[in-house]
C-alpha positions as CSV (number, residue, x, y, z in Angstrom):
1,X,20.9,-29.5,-12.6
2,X,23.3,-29.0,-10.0
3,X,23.3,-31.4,-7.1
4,X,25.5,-32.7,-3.6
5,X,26.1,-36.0,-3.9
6,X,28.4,-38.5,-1.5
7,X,30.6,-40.4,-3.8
8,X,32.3,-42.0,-1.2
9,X,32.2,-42.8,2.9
10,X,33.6,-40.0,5.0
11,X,33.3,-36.6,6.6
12,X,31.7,-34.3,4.4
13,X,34.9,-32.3,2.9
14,X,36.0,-36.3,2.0
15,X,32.7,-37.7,0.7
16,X,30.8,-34.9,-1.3
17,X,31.1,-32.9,-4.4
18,X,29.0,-31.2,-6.4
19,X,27.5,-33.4,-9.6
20,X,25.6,-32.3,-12.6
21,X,22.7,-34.4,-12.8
22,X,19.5,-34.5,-15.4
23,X,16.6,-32.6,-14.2
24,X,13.9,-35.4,-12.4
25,X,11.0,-36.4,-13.6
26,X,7.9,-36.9,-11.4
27,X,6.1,-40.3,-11.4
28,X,2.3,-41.0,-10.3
29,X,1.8,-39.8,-6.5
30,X,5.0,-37.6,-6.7
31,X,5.6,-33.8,-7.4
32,X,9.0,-31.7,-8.6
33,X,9.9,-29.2,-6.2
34,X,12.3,-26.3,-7.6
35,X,14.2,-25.8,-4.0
36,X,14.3,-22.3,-2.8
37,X,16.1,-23.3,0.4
38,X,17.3,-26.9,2.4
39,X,18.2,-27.2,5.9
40,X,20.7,-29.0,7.4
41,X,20.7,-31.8,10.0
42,X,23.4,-33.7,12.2
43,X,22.2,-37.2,10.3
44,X,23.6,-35.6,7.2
45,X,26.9,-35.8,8.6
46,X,26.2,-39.3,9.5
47,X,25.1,-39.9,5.8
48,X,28.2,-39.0,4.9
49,X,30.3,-41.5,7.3
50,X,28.0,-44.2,6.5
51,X,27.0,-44.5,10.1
52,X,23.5,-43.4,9.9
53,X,20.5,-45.9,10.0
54,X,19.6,-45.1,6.1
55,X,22.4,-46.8,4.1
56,X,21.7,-45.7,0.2
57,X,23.9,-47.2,-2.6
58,X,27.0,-44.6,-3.7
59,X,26.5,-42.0,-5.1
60,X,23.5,-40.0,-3.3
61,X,21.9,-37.2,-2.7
62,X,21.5,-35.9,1.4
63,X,19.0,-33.3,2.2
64,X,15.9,-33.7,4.3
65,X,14.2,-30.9,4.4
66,X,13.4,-27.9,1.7
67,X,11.0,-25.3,1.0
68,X,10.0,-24.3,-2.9
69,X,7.5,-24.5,-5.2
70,X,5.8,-27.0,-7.1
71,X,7.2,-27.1,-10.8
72,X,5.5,-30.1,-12.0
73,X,3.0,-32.7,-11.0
74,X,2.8,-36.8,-12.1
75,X,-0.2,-38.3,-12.2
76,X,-3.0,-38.4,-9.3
77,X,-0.7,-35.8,-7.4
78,X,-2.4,-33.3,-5.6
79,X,-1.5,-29.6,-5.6
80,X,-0.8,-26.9,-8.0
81,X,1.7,-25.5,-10.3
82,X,3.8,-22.6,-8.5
83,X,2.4,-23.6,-4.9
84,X,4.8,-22.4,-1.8
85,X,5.4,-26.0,0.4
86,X,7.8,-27.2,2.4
87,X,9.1,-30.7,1.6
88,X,11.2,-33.9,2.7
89,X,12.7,-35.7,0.1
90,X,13.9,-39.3,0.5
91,X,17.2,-41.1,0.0
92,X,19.0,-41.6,-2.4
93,X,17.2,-38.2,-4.0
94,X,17.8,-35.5,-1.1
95,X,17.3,-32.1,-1.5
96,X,20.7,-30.9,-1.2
97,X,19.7,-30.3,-5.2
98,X,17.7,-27.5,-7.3
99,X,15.4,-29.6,-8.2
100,X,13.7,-32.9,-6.0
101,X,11.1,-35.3,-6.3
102,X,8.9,-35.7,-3.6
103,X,5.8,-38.1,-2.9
104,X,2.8,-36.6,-2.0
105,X,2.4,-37.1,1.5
106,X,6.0,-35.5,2.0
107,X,4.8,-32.0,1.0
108,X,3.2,-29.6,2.7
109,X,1.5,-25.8,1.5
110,X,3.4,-23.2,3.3
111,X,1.5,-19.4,3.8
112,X,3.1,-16.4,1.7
113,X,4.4,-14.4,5.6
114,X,6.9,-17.9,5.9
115,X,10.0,-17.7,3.8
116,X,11.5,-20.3,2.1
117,X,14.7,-20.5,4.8
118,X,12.0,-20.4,7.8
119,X,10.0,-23.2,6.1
120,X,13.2,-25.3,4.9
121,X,13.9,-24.8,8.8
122,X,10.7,-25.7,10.3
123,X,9.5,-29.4,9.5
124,X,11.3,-32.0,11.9
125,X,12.4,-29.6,14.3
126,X,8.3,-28.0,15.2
127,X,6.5,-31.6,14.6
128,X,8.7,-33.4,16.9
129,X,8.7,-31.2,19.4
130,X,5.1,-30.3,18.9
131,X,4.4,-34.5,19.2
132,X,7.1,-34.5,22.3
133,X,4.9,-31.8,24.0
134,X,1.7,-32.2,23.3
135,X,1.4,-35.8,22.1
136,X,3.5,-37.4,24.3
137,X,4.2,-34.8,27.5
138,X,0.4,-33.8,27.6
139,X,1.9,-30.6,28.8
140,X,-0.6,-28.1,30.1
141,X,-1.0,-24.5,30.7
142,X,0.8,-23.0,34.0
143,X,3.0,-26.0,33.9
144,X,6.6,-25.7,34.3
145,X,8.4,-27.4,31.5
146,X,12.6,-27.6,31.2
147,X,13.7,-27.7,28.0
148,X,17.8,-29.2,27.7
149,X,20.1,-28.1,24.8
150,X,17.7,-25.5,24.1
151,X,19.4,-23.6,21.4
152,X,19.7,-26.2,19.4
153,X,17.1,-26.8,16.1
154,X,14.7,-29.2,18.8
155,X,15.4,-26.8,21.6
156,X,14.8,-24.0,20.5
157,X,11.3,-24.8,19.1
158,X,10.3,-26.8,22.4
159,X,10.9,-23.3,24.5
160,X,8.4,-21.5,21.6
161,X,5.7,-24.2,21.7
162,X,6.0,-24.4,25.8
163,X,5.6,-20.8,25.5
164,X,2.8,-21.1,23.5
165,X,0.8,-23.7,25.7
166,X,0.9,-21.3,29.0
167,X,4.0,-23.2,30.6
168,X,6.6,-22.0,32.4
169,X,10.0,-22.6,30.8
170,X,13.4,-23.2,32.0
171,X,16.3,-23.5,29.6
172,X,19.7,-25.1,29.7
173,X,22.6,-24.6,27.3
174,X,26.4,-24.6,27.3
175,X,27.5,-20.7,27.1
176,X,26.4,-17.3,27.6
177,X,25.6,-16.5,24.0
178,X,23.4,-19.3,23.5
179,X,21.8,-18.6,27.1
180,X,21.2,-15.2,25.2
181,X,19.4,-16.7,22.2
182,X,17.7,-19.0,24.8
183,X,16.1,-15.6,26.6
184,X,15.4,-14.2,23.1
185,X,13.0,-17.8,22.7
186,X,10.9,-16.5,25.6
187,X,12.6,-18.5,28.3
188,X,11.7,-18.0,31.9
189,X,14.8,-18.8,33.3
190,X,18.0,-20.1,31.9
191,X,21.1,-22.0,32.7
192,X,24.3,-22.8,32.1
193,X,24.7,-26.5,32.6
194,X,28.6,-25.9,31.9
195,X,29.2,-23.6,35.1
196,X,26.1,-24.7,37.5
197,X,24.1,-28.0,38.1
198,X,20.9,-27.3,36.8
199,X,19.1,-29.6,39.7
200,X,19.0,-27.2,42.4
201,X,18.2,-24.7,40.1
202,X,14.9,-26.3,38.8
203,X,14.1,-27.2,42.4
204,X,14.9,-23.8,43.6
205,X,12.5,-22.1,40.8
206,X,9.9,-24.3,41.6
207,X,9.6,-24.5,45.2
208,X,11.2,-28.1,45.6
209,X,8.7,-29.4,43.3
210,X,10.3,-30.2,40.3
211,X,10.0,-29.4,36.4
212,X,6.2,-31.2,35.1
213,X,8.1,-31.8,32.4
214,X,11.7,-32.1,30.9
215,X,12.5,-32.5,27.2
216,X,15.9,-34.6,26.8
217,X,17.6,-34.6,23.7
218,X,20.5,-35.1,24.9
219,X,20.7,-38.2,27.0
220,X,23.5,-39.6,29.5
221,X,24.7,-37.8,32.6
222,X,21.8,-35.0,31.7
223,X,19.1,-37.7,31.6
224,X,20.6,-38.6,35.1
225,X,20.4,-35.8,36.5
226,X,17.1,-34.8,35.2
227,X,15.7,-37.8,37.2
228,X,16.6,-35.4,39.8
229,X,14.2,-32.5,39.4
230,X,11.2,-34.1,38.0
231,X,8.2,-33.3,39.5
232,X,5.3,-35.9,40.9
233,X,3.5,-37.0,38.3
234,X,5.9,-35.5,35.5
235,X,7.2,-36.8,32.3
236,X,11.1,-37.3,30.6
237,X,10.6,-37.2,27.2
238,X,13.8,-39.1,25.5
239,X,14.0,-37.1,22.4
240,X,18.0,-38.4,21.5
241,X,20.9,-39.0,22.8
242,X,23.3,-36.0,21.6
243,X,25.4,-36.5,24.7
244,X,26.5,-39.9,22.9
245,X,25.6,-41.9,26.3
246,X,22.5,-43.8,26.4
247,X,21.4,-43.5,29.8
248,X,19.9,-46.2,32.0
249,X,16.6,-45.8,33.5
250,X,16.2,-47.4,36.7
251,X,12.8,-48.6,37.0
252,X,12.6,-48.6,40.8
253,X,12.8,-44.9,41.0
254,X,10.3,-44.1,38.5
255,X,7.9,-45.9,40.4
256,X,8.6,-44.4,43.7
257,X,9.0,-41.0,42.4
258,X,5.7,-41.4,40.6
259,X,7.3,-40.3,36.5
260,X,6.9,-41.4,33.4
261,X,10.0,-42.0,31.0
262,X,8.3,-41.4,27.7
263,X,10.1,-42.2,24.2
264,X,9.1,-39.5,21.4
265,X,9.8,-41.1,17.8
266,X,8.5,-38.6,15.5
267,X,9.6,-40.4,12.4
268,X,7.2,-43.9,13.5
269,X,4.3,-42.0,14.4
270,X,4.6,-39.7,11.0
271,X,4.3,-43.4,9.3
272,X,1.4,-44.5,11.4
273,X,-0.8,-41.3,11.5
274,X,0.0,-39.1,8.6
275,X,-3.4,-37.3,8.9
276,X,-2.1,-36.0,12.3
277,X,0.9,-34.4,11.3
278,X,-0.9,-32.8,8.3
279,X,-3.2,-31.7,11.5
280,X,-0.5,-30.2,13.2
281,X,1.0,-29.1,10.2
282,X,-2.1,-26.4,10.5
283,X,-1.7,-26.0,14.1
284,X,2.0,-24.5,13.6
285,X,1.2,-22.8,10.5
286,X,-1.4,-20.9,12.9
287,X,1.2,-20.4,15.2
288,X,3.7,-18.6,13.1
289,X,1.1,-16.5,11.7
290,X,0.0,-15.4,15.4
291,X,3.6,-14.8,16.0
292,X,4.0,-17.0,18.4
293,X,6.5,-19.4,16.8
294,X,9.7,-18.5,14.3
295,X,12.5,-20.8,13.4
296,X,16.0,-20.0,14.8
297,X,18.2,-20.0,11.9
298,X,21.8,-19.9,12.7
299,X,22.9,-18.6,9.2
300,X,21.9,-19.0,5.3
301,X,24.5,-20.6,3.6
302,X,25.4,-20.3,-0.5
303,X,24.7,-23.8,-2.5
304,X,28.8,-23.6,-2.8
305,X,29.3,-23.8,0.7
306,X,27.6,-26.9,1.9
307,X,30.2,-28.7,3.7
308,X,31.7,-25.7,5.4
309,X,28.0,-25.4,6.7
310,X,27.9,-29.3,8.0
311,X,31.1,-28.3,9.3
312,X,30.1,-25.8,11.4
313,X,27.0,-27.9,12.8
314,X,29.2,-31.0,13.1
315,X,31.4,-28.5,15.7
316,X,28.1,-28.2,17.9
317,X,29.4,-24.4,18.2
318,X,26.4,-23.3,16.0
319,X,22.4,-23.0,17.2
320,X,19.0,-23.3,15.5
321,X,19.2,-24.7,11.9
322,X,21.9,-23.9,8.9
323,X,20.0,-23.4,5.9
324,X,21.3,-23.6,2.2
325,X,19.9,-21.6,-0.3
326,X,20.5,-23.1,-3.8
């Protein structure tokens, strides 16, 4: 089979090439997944440069997140032969392949309305954001919610799931086009945090109160300023730290302002409660089919064109999620 694989440390035009690999076998607990689609993520650049958490042996495999069908199974694995799923793979084996391995807690049965892109698109973007909101925001209906970098993959899927839970959303990205995809979402409001400050804004559309809560991936100076506009009793969620600042949090003025500073680690809570993400696996399956959910996806790329995609998404020009189709 034909597979991406980093052969050495650098920026993805330096470190991958394409590899012709045997076809996998499954083991006990594990399933092959013929990959219809894989979507790209920032921390496959990082793969590349070696700075990412993850530090697999040379050569490798990136790829997180696919969408196929089940081709084989090994032993004890549930599931059946040609079953839609989505999929995340794990290091060194990505799915940046046309065939992966994947254990069986890693796979999850997709409905026939979701195509493969959507689906390769979906997973870590909708559960952590889904977590953020519900899990860790406890964000109700006819609250107002502020979503930052809201085009992005993240973004983009916090302004559909605020949507979906009754709250009011405000939405802050860096230029008139994405503002535009932003409004497309469902926003309420939208701003550009390039050419206004989005504190008075927030304030002004909610009558000095203040968003109930803000979802931060970004971090730094927006994290700052968002300590700004929350509301009584709101919640920051600290999804990442895109700006590349990590931002103090000043404990004195949580307390008098009455906040909560709330970290969202979707990746910790997937290894402690597996059942639950299964659960709201469901939960945003039944939201796509009820319409009220659809992954952004920027563009589908051809297998051959990999790192000009991660090239593109390492310029932060593009939004939603790249998606490769093998």
């Amino acid at each position: 089979m034909k597979a991406w694989q980093v052969k050495e440390l650098g920026d993805p035009q330096q470190a991958l090439a394409i590899a012709e690999l045997p076809e996998p076998m499954p083991g006990a607990g594990e399933a092959l997944i013929k990959v219809e689609a894989a979507a790209l993520n920032f921390f496959d650049i990082l793969q590349c440069q070696g700075k990412y958490q993850e530090r697999p042996e040379l050569p490798f495999t990136p790829g997180a997140e696919i969408a196929g069908t089940i081709e084989a199974l090994g032993e004890s694995t549930q599931g059946e032969i040609g079953q839609r799923v989505l999929a995340t793979p794990m290091l060194p084996s990505g799915g940046l392949a046309e065939w992966a391995v994947v254990k069986q807690e890693g796979i999850f049965p997709i409905p026939d309305e979701l195509s493969y892109a959507e689906a390769a698109a979906l997973f870590i973007t909708y559960q952590t954001a889904y977590f953020a909101l519900h899990r860790s925001g406890h964000l109700k209906k006819g609250e107002v919610l502020l979503v930052h970098a809201a085009s992005g993959g993240v973004g983009s899927a916090a302004v559909q799931l605020g949507k979906a839970a009754g709250a009011t959303v405000i939405a802050t990205a860096g230029s008139e086009d994405k503002l535009a995809v932003c409004k497309e979402l469902g926003a309420d409001i939208v701003i550009n945090y390039r050419e206004e400050d989005f504190v008075p804004k927030v304030k002004e559309a909610t009558g000095g109160k203040g968003a109930d809560v803000i979802f931060d991936p970004v971090g730094g100076d927006t994290f700052d300023r968002s300590r700004k506009c929350i509301a009584f009793e709101g919640r920051i969620l600290v999804i990442g730290f895109a700006g590349g600042r990590i931002a103090d949090a000043p404990t004195n003025h949580a307390l008098i302002k009455n906040y909560s500073i709330v970290g969202v680690h979707f990746g910790l809570f997937r290894n402690l409660m597996p059942d639950q993400v299964m659960k709201a696996h469901h939960e945003l399956m039944a939201l796509y089919k009820e319409g009220a959910i659809k992954p952004l996806i920027y563009k589908e790329f051809a297998f051959d064109e990999v790192v000009d995609a991660l090239d593109q998404l390492g310029s932060r020009k593009t939004y939603g999620k790249l998606v490769v189709t093998p």
